Short mmCIF file of C-alpha atoms in Angstrom, two decimals:
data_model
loop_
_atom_site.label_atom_id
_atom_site.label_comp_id
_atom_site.label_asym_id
_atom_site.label_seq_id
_atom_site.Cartn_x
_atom_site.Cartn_y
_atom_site.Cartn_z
CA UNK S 1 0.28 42.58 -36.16
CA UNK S 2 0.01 43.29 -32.55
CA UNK S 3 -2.55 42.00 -30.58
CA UNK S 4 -5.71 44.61 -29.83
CA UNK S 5 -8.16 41.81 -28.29
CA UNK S 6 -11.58 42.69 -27.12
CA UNK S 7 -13.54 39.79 -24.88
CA UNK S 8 -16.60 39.05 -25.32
CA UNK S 9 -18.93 37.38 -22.21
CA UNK S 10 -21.19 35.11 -23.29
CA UNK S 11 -24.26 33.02 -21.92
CA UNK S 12 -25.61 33.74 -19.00
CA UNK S 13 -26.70 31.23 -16.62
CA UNK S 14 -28.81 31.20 -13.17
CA UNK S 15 -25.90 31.25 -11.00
CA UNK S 16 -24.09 33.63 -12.55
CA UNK S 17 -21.77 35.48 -15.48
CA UNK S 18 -20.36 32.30 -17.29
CA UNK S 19 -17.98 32.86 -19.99
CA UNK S 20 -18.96 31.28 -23.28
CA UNK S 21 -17.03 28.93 -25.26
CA UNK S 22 -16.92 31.38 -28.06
CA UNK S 23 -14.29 34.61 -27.34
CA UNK S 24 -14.54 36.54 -29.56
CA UNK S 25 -11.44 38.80 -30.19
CA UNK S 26 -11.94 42.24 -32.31
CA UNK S 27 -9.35 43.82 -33.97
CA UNK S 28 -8.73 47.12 -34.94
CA UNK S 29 -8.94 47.87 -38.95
CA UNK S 30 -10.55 44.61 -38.94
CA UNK S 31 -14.59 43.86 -39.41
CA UNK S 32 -16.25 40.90 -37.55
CA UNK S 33 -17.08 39.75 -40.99
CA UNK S 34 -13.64 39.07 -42.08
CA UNK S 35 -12.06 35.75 -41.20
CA UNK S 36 -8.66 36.43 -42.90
CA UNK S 37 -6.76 37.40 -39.68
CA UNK S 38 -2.79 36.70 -41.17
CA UNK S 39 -1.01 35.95 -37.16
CA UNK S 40 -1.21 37.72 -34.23
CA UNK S 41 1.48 38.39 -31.43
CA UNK S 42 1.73 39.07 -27.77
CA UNK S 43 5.03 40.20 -26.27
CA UNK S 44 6.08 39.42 -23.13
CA UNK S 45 9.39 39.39 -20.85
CA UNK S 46 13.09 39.25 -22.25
CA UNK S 47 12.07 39.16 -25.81
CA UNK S 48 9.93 36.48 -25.39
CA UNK S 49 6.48 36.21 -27.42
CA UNK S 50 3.35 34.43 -28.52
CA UNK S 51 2.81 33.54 -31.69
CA UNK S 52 -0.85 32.92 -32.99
CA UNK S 53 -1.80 31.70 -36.43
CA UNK S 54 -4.37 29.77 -38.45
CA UNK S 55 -7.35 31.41 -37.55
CA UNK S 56 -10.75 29.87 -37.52
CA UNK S 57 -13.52 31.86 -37.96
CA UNK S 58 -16.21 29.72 -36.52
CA UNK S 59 -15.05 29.90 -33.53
CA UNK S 60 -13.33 33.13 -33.43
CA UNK S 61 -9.87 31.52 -32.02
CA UNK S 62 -6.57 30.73 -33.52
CA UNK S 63 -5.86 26.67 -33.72
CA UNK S 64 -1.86 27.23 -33.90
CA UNK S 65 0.01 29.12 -31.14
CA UNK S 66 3.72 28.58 -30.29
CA UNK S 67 5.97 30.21 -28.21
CA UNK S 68 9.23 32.14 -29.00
CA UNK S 69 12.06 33.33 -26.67
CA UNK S 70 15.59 34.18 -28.40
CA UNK S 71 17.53 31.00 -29.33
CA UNK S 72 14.32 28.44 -28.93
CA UNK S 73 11.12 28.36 -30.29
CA UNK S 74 7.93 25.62 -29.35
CA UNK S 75 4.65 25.06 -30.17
CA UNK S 76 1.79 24.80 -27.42
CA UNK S 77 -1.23 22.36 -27.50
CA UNK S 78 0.63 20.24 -29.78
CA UNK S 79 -1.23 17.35 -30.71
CA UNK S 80 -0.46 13.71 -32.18
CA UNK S 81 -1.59 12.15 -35.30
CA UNK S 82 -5.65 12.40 -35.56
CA UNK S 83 -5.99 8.58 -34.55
CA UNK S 84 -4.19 9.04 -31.83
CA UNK S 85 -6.10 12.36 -30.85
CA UNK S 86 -9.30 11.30 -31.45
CA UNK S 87 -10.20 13.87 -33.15
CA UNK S 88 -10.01 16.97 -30.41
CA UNK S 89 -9.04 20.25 -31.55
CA UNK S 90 -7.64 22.89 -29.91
CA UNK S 91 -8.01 26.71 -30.08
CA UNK S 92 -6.90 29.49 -28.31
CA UNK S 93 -7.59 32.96 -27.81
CA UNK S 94 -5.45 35.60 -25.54
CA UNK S 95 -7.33 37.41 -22.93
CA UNK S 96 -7.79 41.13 -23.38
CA UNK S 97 -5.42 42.68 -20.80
CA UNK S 98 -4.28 38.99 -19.97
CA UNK S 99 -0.37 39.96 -20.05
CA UNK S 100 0.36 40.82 -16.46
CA UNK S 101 2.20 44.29 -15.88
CA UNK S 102 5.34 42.64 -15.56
CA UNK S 103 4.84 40.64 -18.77
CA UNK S 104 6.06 37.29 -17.00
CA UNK S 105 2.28 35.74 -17.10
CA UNK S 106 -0.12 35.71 -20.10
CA UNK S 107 -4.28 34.31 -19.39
CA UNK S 108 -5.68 32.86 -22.58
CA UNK S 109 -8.63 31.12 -23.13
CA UNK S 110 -8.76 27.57 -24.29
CA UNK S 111 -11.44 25.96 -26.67
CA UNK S 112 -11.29 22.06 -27.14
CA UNK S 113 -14.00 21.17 -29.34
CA UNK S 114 -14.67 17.33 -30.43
CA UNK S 115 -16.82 14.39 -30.74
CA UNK S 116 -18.79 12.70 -28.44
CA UNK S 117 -19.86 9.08 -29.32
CA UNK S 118 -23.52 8.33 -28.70
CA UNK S 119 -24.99 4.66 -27.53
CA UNK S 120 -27.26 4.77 -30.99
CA UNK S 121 -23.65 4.85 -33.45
CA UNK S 122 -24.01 8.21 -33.72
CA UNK S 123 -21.73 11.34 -32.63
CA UNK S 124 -22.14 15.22 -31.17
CA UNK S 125 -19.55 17.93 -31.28
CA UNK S 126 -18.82 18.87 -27.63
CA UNK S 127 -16.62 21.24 -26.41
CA UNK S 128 -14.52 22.56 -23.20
CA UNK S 129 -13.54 26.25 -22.18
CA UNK S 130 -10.71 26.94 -19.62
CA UNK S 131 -8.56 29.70 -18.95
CA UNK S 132 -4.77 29.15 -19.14
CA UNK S 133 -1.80 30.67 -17.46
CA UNK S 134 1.16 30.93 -19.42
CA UNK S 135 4.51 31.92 -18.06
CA UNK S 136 6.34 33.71 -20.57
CA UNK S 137 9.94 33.31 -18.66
CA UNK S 138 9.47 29.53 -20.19
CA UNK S 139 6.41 28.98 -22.44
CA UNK S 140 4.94 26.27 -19.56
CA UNK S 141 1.26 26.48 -18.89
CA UNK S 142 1.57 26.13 -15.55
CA UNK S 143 -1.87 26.55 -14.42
CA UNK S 144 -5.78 26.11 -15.72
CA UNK S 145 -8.90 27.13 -13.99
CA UNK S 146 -12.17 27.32 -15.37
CA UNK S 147 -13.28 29.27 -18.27
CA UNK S 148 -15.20 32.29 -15.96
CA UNK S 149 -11.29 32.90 -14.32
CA UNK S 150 -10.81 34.82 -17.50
CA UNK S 151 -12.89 36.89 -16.60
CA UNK S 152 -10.65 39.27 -14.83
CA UNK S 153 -8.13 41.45 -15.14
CA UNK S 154 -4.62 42.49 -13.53
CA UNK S 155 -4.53 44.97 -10.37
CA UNK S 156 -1.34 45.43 -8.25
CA UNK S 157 0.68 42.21 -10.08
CA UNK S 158 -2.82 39.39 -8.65
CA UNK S 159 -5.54 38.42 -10.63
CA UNK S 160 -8.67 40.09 -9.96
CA UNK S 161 -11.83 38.52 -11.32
CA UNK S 162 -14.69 41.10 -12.13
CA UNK S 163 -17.11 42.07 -9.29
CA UNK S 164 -18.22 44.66 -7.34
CA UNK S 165 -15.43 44.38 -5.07
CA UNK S 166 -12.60 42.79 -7.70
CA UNK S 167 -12.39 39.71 -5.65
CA UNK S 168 -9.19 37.27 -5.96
CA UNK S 169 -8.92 33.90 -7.72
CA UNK S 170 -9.68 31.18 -5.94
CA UNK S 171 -7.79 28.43 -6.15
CA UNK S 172 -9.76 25.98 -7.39
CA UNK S 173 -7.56 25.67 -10.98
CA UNK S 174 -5.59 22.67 -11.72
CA UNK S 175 -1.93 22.72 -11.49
CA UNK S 176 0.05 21.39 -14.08
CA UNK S 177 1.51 17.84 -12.73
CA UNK S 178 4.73 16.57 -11.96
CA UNK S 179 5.62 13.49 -13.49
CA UNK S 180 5.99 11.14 -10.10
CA UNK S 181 1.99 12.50 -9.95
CA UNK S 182 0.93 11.58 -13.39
CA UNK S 183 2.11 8.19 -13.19
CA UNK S 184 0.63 7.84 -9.25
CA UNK S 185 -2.47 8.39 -11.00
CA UNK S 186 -2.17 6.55 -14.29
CA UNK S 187 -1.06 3.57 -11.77
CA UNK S 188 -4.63 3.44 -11.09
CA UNK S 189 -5.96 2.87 -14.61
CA UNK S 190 -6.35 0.12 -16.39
CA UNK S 191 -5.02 -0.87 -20.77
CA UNK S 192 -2.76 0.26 -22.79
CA UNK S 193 -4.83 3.05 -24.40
CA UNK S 194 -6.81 3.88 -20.86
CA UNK S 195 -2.69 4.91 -19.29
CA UNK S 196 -2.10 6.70 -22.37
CA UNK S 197 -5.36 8.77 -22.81
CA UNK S 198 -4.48 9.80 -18.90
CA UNK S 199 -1.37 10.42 -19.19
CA UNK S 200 -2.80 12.94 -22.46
CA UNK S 201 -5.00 14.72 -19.68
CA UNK S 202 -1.90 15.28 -17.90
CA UNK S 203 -0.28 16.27 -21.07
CA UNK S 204 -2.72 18.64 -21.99
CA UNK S 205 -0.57 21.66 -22.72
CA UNK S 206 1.42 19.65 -25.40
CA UNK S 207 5.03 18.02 -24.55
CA UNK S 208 7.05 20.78 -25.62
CA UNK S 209 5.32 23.06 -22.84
CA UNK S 210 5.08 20.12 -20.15
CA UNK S 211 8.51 19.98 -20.54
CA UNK S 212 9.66 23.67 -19.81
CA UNK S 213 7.17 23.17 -16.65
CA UNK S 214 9.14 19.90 -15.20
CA UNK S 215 12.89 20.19 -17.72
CA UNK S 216 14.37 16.43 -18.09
CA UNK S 217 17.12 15.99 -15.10
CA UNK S 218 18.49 13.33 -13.39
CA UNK S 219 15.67 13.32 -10.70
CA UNK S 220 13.17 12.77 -13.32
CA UNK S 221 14.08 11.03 -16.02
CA UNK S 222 13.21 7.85 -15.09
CA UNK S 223 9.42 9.13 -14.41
CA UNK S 224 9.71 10.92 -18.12
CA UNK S 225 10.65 8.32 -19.87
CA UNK S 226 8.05 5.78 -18.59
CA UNK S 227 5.60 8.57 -19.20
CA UNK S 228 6.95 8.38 -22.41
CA UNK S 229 6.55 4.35 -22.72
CA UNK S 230 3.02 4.82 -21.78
CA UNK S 231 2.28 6.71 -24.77
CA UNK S 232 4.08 4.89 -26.88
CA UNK S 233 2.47 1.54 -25.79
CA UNK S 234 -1.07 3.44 -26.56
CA UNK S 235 0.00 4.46 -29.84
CA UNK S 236 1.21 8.07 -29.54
CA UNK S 237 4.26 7.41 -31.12
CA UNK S 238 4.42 11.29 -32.04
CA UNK S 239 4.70 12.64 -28.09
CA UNK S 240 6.63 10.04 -26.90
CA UNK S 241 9.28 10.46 -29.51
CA UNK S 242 9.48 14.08 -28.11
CA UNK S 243 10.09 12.81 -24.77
CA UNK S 244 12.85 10.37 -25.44
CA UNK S 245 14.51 12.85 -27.73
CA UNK S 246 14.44 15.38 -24.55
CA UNK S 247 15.88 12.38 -22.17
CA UNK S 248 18.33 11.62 -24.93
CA UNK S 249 19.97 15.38 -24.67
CA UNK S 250 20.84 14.79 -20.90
CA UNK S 251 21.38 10.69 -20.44
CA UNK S 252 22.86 9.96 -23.70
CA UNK S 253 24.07 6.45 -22.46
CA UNK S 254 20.70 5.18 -20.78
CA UNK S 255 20.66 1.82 -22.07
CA UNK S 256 16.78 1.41 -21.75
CA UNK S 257 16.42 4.93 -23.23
CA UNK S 258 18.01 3.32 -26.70
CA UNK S 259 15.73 -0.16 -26.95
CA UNK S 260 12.64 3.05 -26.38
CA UNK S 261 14.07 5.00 -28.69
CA UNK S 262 14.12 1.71 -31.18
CA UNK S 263 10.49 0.48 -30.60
CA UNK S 264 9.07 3.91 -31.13
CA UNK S 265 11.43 4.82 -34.88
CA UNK S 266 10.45 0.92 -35.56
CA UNK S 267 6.77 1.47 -34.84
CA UNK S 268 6.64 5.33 -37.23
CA UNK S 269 8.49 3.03 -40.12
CA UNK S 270 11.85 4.74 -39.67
CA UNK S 271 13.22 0.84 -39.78
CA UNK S 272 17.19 2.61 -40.59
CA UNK S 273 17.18 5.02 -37.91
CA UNK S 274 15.35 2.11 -35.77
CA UNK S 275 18.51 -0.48 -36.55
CA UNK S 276 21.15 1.90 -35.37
CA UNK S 277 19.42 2.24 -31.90
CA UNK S 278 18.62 -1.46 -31.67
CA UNK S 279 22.71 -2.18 -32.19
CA UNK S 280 23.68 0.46 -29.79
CA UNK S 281 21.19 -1.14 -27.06
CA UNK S 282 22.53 -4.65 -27.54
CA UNK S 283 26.32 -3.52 -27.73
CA UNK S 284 25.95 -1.53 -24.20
CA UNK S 285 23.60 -4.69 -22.89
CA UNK S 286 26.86 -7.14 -23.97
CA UNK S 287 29.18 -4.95 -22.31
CA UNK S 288 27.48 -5.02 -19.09
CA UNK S 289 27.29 -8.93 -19.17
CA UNK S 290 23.56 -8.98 -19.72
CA UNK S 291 23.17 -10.48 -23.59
CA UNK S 292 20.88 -13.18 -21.75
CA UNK S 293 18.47 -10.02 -21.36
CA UNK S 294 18.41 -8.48 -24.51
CA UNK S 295 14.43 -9.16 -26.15
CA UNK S 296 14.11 -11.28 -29.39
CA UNK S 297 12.84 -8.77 -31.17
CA UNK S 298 16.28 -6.87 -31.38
CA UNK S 299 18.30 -9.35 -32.99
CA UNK S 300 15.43 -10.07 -35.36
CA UNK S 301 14.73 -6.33 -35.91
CA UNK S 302 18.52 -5.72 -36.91
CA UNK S 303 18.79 -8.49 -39.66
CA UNK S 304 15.20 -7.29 -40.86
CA UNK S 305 15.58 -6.19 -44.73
CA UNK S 306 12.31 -4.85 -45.15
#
């Protein structure tokens, strides 16, 4: 089914159009009463498309979207277990007109809805509303401004934002982070699970798509993989996997990337998979001349049965 979206502006506030957290998309043949919406799709350059499914009819978004070029495919706003997530879910919703003429940039509109925990025990549903810029050369969301920038539409290849006079974008949006600046700023933070959750802001697109913003190279692995460590030591096992898999492609003999690789399959139960990494890490540590260095836990971790 291709993708026929109409947007729908919301509440209106003193100082201004604001766009509300519910976008509604209408489709033709289809009535506003019917929540079974199958998948959508929105092409864009060289083949490439996204891929929308599970639809949710309360809020009138999709909750899975992924993102397809020929010989790869990725999902976006991936998330980790619920623990780990606390809970947020993410929805998405293309922007009518959001595909720029040259079909190398797609705006959607992004609904994070969750629970806020009150002082009394008790809990709210909140939610967020931004507007997203995909590039569909790599499936990165590269950019996210607030939710009235999606308001707009495309004019001579720039963003024009409805007025009287089709005024630019500012640029007040947030720029997806390299990782040297996520950890500058999770350097600041304090616990385990306080480096982690940042690090998740940072994350916010999902790993896959962080990853086809900043690709794993020898300039950055180092940062990547202690990105990847952070999570990992706040419990998302899930991400960080993803991240040490990615390292793993290019710097296949980074000793510290196989004792990582070990704690993380040792901490999701995948003890087998675990052992194999542990031996490889303390073989390459004993041919360097640094047994002395290798942790207890390896050694004990190897000749564990269980």
């Amino acid at each position: 089914m291709q993708l026929d979206a109409m947007l729908i502006l919301g509440r209106l506030f003193d100082m201004g159009i604001y766009i509300s957290s519910l976008f509604i998309l209408l489709f033709s043949g289809f009535s506003i009463a019917d929540c079974d919406r199958g998948h959508a799709e929105v092409e864009g350059v060289g083949s490439s498309k996204i891929i929308l499914s599970s639809w949710n009819c309360d809020v009138r978004a999709w909750g899975d979207i992924s993102y397809q070029r020929p010989g790869s495919s990725m999902s976006l706003y991936s998330t980790s277990n619920p623990k780990v997530s606390q809970g947020l879910r993410v929805f998405v919703s293309p922007v009518q007109d959001g595909i720029s003429q040259d079909k190398k940039t797609l705006r959607v509109q992004r609904l994070v809805v969750g629970d806020l925990y009150l002082e009394d025990g008790s809990k709210k549903e909140t939610e967020s509303n931004y507007c997203d810029v995909i590039d569909m050369t790599t499936g990165c969301v590269s950019k996210s401004f607030p939710a009235s920038s999606c308001s707009g539409h495309w004019v001579g290849g720039k963003w024009k934002l409805f007025s009287g006079d089709d005024r630019e974008e500012a640029g007040f949006g947030l720029a997806t982070e390299s990782p040297r600046r996520i950890l500058d700023e999770v350097g600041r933070v304090v616990g385990r699970e306080g480096k982690a959750s940042a690090i998740a802001d940072g994350l916010y697109m999902g790993v896959e798509s962080y990853l086809a913003c900043y690709p794993p190279d020898n300039k950055n692995v180092v940062d990547l993989n202690d990105i990847a460590f952070y999570l990992a030591e706040g419990g998302d096992n899930y991400n960080s996997l993803k991240i040490y898999r990615a390292l793993e492609k290019i710097a296949p003999s980074r000793v510290v990337l196989k004792i990582n690789i070990a704690d993380v399959l040792w901490g999701v139960g995948e003890k087998e998979s675990a052992r194999a990494y542990y031996r490889e890490y303390a073989a390459a540590m004993i041919r360097s001349g640094m047994k002395d260095g290798i942790p207890s836990r390896v050694d004990m971790r190897i000749h564990d049965d269980e």
